[in-house]
XYZ file of C-alpha atoms in Angstrom:
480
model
C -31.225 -18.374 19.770
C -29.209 -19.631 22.746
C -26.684 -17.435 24.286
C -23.458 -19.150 23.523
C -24.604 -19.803 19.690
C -25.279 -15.920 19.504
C -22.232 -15.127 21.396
C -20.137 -17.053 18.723
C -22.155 -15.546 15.973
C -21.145 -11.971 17.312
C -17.327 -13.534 18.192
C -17.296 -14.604 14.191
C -18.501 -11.745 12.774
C -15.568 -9.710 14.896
C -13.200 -11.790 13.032
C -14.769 -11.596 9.451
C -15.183 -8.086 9.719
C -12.438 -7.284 11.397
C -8.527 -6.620 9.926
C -6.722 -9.549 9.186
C -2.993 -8.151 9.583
C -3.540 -6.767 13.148
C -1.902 -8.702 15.717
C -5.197 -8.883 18.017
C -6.548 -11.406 15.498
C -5.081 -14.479 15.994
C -5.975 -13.865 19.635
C -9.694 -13.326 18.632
C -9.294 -16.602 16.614
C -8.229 -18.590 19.097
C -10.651 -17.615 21.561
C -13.363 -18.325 19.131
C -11.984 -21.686 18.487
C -10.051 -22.717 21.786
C -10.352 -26.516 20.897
C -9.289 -26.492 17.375
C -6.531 -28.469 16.369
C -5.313 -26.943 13.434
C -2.557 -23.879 13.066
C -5.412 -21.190 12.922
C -2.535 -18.375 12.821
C -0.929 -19.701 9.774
C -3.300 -21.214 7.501
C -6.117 -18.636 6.610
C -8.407 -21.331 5.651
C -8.526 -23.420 8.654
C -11.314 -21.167 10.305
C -13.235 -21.545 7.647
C -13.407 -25.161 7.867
C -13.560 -25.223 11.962
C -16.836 -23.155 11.673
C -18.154 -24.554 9.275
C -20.005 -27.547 10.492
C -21.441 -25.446 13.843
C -23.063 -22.714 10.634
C -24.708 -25.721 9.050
C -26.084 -26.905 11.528
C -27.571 -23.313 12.878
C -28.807 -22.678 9.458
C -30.684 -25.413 9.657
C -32.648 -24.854 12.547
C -35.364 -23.363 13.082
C -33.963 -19.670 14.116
C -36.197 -16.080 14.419
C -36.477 -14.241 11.290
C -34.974 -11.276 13.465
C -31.747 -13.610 14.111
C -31.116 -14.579 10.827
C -28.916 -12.132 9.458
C -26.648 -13.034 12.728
C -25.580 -15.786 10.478
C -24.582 -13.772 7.062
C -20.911 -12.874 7.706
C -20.179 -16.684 8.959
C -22.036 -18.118 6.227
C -20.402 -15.212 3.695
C -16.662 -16.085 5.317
C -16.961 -20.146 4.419
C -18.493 -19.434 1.125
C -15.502 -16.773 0.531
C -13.125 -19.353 1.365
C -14.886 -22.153 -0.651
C -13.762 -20.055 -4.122
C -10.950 -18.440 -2.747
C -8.710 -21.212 -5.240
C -10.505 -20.174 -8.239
C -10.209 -16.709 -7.369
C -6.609 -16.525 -7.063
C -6.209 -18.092 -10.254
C -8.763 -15.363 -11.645
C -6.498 -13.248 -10.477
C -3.328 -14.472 -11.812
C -4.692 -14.691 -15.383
C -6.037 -11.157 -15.171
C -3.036 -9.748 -13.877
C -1.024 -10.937 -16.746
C -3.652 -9.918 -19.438
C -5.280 -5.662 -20.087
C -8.203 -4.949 -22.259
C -11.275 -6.852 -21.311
C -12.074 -8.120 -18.285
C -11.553 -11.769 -18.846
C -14.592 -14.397 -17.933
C -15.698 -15.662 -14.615
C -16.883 -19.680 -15.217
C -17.724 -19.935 -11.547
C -19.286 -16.412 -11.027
C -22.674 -18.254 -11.654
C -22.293 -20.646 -9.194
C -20.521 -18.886 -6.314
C -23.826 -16.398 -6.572
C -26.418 -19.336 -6.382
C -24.263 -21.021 -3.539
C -25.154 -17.482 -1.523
C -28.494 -17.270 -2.395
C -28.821 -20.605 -1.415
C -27.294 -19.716 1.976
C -29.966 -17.390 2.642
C -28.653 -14.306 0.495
C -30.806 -12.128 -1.673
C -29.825 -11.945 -5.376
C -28.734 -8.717 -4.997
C -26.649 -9.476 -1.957
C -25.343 -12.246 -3.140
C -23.760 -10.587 -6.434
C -22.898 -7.921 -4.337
C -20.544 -10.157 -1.854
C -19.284 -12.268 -4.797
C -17.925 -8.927 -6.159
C -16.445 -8.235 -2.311
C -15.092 -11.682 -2.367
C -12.955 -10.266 -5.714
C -12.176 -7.202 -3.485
C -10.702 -9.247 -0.675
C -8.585 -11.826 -2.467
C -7.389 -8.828 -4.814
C -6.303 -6.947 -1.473
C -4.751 -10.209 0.052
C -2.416 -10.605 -3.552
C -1.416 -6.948 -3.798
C -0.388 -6.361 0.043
C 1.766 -9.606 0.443
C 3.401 -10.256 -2.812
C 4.109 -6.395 -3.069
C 5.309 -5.358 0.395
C 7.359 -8.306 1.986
C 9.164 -8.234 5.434
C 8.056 -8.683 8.718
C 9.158 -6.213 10.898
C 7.078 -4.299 13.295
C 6.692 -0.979 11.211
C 5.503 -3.436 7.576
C 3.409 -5.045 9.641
C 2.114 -1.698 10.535
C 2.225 -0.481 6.940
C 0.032 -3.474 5.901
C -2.877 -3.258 8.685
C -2.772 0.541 7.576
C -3.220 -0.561 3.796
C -6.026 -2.592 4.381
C -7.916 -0.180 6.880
C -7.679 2.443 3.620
C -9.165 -0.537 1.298
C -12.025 -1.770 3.784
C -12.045 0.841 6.938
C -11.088 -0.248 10.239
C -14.144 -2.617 10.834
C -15.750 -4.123 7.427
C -19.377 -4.028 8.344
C -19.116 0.135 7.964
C -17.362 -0.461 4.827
C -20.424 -3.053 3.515
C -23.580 -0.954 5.016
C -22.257 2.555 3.693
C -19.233 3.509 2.009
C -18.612 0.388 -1.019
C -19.150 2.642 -3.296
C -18.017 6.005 -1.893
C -14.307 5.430 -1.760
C -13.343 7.875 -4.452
C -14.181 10.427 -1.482
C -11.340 9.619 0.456
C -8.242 10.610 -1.003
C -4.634 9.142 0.722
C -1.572 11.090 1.080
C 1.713 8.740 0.642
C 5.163 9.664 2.122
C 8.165 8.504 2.997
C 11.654 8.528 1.552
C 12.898 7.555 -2.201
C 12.928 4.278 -2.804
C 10.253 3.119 0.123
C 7.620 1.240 -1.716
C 4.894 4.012 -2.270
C 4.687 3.256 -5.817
C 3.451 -0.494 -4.576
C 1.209 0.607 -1.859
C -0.483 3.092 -4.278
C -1.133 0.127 -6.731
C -1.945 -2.446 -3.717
C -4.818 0.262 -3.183
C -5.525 1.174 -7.032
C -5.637 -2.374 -7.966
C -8.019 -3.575 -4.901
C -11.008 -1.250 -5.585
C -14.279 -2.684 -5.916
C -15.139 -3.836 -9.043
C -19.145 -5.135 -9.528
C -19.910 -8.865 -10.988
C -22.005 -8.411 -13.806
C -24.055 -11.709 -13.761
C -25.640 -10.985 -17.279
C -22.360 -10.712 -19.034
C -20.574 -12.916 -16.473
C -17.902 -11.061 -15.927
C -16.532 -8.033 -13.439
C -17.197 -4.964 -14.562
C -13.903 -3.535 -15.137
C -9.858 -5.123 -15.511
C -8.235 -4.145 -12.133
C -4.754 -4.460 -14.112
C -6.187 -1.154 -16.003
C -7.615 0.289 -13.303
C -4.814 1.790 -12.072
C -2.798 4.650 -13.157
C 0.565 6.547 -12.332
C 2.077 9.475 -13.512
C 5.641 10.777 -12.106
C 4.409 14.945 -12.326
C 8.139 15.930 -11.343
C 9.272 14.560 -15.221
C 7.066 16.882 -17.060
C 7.274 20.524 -17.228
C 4.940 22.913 -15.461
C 3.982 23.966 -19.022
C 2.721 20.569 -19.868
C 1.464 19.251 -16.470
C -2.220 20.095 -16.685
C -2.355 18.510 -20.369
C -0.917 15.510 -18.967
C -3.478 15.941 -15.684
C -6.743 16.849 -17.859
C -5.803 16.457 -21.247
C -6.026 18.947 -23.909
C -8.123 19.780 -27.825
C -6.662 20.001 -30.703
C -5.860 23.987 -31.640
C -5.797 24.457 -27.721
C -2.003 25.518 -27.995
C 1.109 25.369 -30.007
C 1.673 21.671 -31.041
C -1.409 20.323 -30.187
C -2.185 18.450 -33.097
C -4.739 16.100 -32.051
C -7.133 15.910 -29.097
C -5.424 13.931 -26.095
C -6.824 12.122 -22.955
C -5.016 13.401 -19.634
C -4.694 10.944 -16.954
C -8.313 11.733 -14.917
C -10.618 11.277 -18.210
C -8.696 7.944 -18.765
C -8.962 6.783 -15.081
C -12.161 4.241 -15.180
C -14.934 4.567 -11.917
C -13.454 1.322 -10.466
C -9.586 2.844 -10.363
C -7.292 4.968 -9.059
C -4.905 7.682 -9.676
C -1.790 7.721 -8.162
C -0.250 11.559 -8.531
C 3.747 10.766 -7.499
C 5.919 13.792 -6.383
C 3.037 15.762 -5.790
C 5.563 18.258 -3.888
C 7.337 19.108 -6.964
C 4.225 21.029 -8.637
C 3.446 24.753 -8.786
C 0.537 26.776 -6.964
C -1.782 27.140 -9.928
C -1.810 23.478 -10.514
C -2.589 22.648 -6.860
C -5.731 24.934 -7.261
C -6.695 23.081 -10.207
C -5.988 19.563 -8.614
C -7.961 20.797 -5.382
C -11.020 21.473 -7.651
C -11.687 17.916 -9.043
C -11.067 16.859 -5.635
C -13.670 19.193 -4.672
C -16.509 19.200 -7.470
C -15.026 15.826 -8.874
C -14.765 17.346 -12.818
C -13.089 19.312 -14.727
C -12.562 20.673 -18.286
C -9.931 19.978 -20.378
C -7.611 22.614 -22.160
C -8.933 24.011 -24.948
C -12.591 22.295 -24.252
C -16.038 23.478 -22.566
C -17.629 20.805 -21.196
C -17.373 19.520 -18.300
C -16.091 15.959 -17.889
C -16.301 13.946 -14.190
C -13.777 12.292 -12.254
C -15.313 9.086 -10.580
C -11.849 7.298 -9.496
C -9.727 7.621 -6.210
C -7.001 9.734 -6.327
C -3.723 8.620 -4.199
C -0.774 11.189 -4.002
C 2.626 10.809 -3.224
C 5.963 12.617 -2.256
C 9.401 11.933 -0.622
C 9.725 15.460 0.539
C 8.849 16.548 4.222
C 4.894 17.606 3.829
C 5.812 19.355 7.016
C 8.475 21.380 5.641
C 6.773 21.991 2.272
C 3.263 23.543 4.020
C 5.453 25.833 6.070
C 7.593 27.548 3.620
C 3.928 27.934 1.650
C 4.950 25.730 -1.731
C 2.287 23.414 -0.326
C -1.665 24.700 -0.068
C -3.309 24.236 2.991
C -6.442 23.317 1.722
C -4.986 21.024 -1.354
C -3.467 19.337 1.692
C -6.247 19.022 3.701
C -8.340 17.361 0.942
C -5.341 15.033 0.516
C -5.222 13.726 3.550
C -8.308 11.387 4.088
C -5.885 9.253 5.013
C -2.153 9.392 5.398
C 0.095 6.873 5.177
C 4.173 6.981 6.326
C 6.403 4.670 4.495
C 9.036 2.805 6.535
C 12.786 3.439 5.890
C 14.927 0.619 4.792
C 16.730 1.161 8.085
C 13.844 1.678 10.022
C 12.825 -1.888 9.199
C 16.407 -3.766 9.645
C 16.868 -1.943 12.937
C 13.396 -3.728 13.558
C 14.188 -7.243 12.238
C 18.054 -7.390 10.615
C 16.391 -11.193 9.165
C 14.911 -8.957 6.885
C 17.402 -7.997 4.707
C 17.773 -11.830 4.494
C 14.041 -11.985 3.178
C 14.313 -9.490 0.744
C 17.512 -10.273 -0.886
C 15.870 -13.809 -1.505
C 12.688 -12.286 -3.281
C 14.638 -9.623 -5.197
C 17.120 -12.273 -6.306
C 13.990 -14.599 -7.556
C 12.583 -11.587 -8.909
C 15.963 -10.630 -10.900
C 16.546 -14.032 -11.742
C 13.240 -15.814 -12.431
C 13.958 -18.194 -9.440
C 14.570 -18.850 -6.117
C 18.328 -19.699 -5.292
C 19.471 -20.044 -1.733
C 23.583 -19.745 -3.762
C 22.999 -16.665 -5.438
C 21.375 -15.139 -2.207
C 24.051 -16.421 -0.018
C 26.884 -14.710 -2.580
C 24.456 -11.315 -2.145
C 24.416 -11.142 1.235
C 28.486 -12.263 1.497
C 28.996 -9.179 -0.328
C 26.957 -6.724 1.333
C 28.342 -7.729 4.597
C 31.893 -7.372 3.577
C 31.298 -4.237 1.238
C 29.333 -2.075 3.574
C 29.769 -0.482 6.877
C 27.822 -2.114 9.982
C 24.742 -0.164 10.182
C 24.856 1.338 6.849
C 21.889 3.247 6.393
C 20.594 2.654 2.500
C 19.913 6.223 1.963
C 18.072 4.705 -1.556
C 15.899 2.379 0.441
C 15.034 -0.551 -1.055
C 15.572 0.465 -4.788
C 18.615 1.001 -3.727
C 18.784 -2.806 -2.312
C 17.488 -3.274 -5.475
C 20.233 -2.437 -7.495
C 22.897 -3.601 -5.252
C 21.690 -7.356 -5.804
C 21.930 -6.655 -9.608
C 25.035 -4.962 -9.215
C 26.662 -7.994 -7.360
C 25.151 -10.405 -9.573
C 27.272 -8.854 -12.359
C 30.463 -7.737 -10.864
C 30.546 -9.788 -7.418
C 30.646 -6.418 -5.089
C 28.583 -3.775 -3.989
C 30.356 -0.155 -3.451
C 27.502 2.571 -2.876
C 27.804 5.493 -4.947
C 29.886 8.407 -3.767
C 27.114 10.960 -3.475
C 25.457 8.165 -1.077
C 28.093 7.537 0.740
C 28.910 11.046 1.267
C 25.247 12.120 2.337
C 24.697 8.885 4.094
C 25.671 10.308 7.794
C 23.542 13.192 6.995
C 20.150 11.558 5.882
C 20.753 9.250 9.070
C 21.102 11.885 11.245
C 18.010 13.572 10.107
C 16.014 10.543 10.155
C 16.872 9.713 13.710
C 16.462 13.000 14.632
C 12.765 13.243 13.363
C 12.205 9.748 14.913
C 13.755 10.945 18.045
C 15.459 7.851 18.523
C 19.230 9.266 19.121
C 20.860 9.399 22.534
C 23.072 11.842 23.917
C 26.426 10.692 22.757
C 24.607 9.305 19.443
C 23.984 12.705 18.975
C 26.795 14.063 19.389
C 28.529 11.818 16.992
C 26.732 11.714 14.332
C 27.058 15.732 14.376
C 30.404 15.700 14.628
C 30.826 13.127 11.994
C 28.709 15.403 9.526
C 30.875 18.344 10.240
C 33.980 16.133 9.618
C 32.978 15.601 6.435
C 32.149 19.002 5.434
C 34.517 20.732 7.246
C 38.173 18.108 6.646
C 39.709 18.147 10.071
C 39.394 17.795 13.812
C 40.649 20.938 14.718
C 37.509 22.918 12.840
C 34.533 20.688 14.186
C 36.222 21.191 17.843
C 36.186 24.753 17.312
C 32.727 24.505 15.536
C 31.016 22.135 18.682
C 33.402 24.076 21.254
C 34.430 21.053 22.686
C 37.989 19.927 23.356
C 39.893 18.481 20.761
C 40.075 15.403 22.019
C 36.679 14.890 22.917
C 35.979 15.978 19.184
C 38.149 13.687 17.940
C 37.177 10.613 19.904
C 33.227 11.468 18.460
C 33.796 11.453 15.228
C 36.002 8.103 15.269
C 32.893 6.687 17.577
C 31.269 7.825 14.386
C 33.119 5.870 11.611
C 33.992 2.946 13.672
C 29.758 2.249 14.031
């Protein structure tokens, strides 16, 4: 093979293999594909059909056997592309539908048009079911976390390194089906998103084409599962975690599934507010993670956990692990990967245009459809309602809710207990971010003791600084 055909093969397979929400990959694009005329950065398609011809024609010729698997991801990347229309519309339908998986009418073909490209049988069923992965991944990252400032852009490269691994071709030689080994640790405030990027992940496992039955193996819209452990009672926890047998206790009247025997092999598990439980149940949780079964009440044998498990909490992990309400060990089996949440205010300080962006989805969502009026009267009323730089100590669930609110009653006035902890949750945030200056500091201090404290005259004698100096703080405060 000549040099500049196997340098392009090797360029190719970068990109194929490689993340598609970094920021180095429009850059490796375009360096593959200098002369292209198409917008390679915005349309994911168009490399696809600018490599295309250059494949066919190496595929044709008459190449060492030793060479020839050079040419798999290229020729796997235009045949992914080729179905990537009848996969999204796979998707749609299955999203909208549980119980069986539904049909696949092209699954046939898309598998002969591989093995016709050079693919083993086996290979080629096993890429058609990674083409399923990929397009799953692509629907559940964008149409669940919108925005593009610098940390979602972050948050979404992050998402799909826990889905696929930092460089796909590790991900396709060894670990497709060992991903229920690595467990991911969610945090970040109330109302960030980490109930969406815990179902971008639950919902994008891979699922096998089963060419007999013509159909995938599982229903991704079943495959993942959530339970909220703070609303149950410590009492009833490990019933709802393992299930129990009838007789096991008082009340149990009938045998009942917990949420790991009813996870399927091809799922996940998402456990949210994992802060909030007790010691005992942490030991219990760290040994499915560990030996992968476990028994329910009441029962004897032993029953095996095959899914991924995906944890979650708003509380400082930091804070938890020191004061001991947080194992050690159940944390370091948690934390396979660990993913940080972006702030609602952490993202507008970023790119303000976002709070633009999401207003319009949220308003579509709320309302069925776009509507550049009803946005317009949203954002007129958060801008005159709020204070500049309010903070949205509920995040976007909070955003949420003030759309809805000022869709009803034309205004948005956060709730008192937000408004009076705002300052506080700010300061704390900034502080852990490190992001404050000096005077910033100072300010937002004084502010905070202002509010608990009622006058000028106690936070001067609280800070020791002059009066004055006090005063002209905390109005610094209120006026930004």
């Amino acid at each position: 093979m000549k040099s500049d055909d196997l340098g392009f093969l090797q360029a190719l397979a970068d990109v194929v293999f490689g993340n598609p929400f970094t920021p180095e990959r429009v850059a490796l694009i375009r360096r593959l594909t200098p002369d292209a005329p198409l917008d390679l950065s915005s349309d994911r398609e168009a490399l696809a059909r600018a490599v295309a011809p250059r494949l066919r024609t190496l595929s044709t010729a008459r190449i060492a056997a030793e060479d020839r698997p050079l040419l798999e991801p290229g020729l796997a990347y235009v045949a992914y592309h080729r179905y990537v229309p009848q996969l999204d519309q796979h998707i749609e339908r299955q999203a909208a539908q549980t119980g069986a998986p539904l049909a696949v009418p092209f699954g046939d073909e898309a598998v002969r048009d591989l093995v016709q490209s050079g693919f083993t049988e086996e290979r080629a069923v096993k890429f058609f079911s990674f083409f399923f992965q990929l397009r799953r991944a692509f629907y559940f990252i964008e149409r669940s976390l919108a925005g593009k400032s610098e940390s979602m852009q972050a948050l979404r490269c992050a998402l799909w390194n826990n889905m696929f691994t930092h460089d796909m071709r590790i991900y396709e030689a060894a670990l497709w089906n060992r991903m229920e080994d690595f467990a991911t640790l969610l945090l970040g405030e109330t109302g960030t998103g980490k109930g969406s990027a815990a179902a971008a992940i639950g919902r994008s496992e891979f699922i096998p084409y089963l060419t007999k039955e013509r159909r995938f193996a599982a229903n991704f819209a079943d495959s993942f599962i959530a339970i909220n452990l703070s609303q149950f009672p410590e009492t009833l926890i490990e019933s709802e975690l393992f299930g129990h047998r009838k007789g096991s206790f008082t009340g149990a009247i009938d045998h009942h599934q917990g949420v790991f025997e009813r996870c399927n092999e091809h799922g996940a598990l998402l456990l949210d507010e994992i802060g909030e439980v007790g010691i005992p149940v942490q030991i219990k949780l760290l040994q499915v993670l560990q030996e992968r079964t476990f028994v329910p009440l009441g029962g004897r044998d032993k029953k095996r956990f095959s899914g991924r498990v995906i944890a979650a909490t708003n509380r400082p992990i930091a804070d938890l692990r020191q004061s001991g309400r947080f194992r050690e060990d159940f944390y370091y089996r948690l934390c396979s990967d660990v993913l940080h949440m972006p702030t609602l205010r952490q993202r507008l300080r970023e790119s303000p245009a976002e709070l633009d962006e999401l207003v319009t989805l949220l308003v579509a969502r709320t309302t069925g459809h776009s509507s550049r009026e009803l946005t317009g009267l949203v954002l007129e009323a958060l801008e005159r309602d709020l204070p500049r730089g309010y903070a949205w100590p509920g995040n976007v669930r909070e955003l949420e809710q003030a759309v809805r609110r000022v869709l009803l009653t034309g205004a948005y006035k956060p709730d008192v207990m937000a408004a009076e902890t705002d300052g506080e949750e700010r300061l704390l945030t900034r502080l852990r971010e490190g992001s404050l200056t000096a005077d910033e500091l100072l300010s937002s201090y004084s502010a905070m003791l202002y509010q608990r404290l009622g006058s000028y005259a106690a936070v001067a004698e609280r800070t020791q600084l002059d009066p004055r100096t006090s005063r002209k703080y905390i109005l610094g405060a209120k006026s930004g």
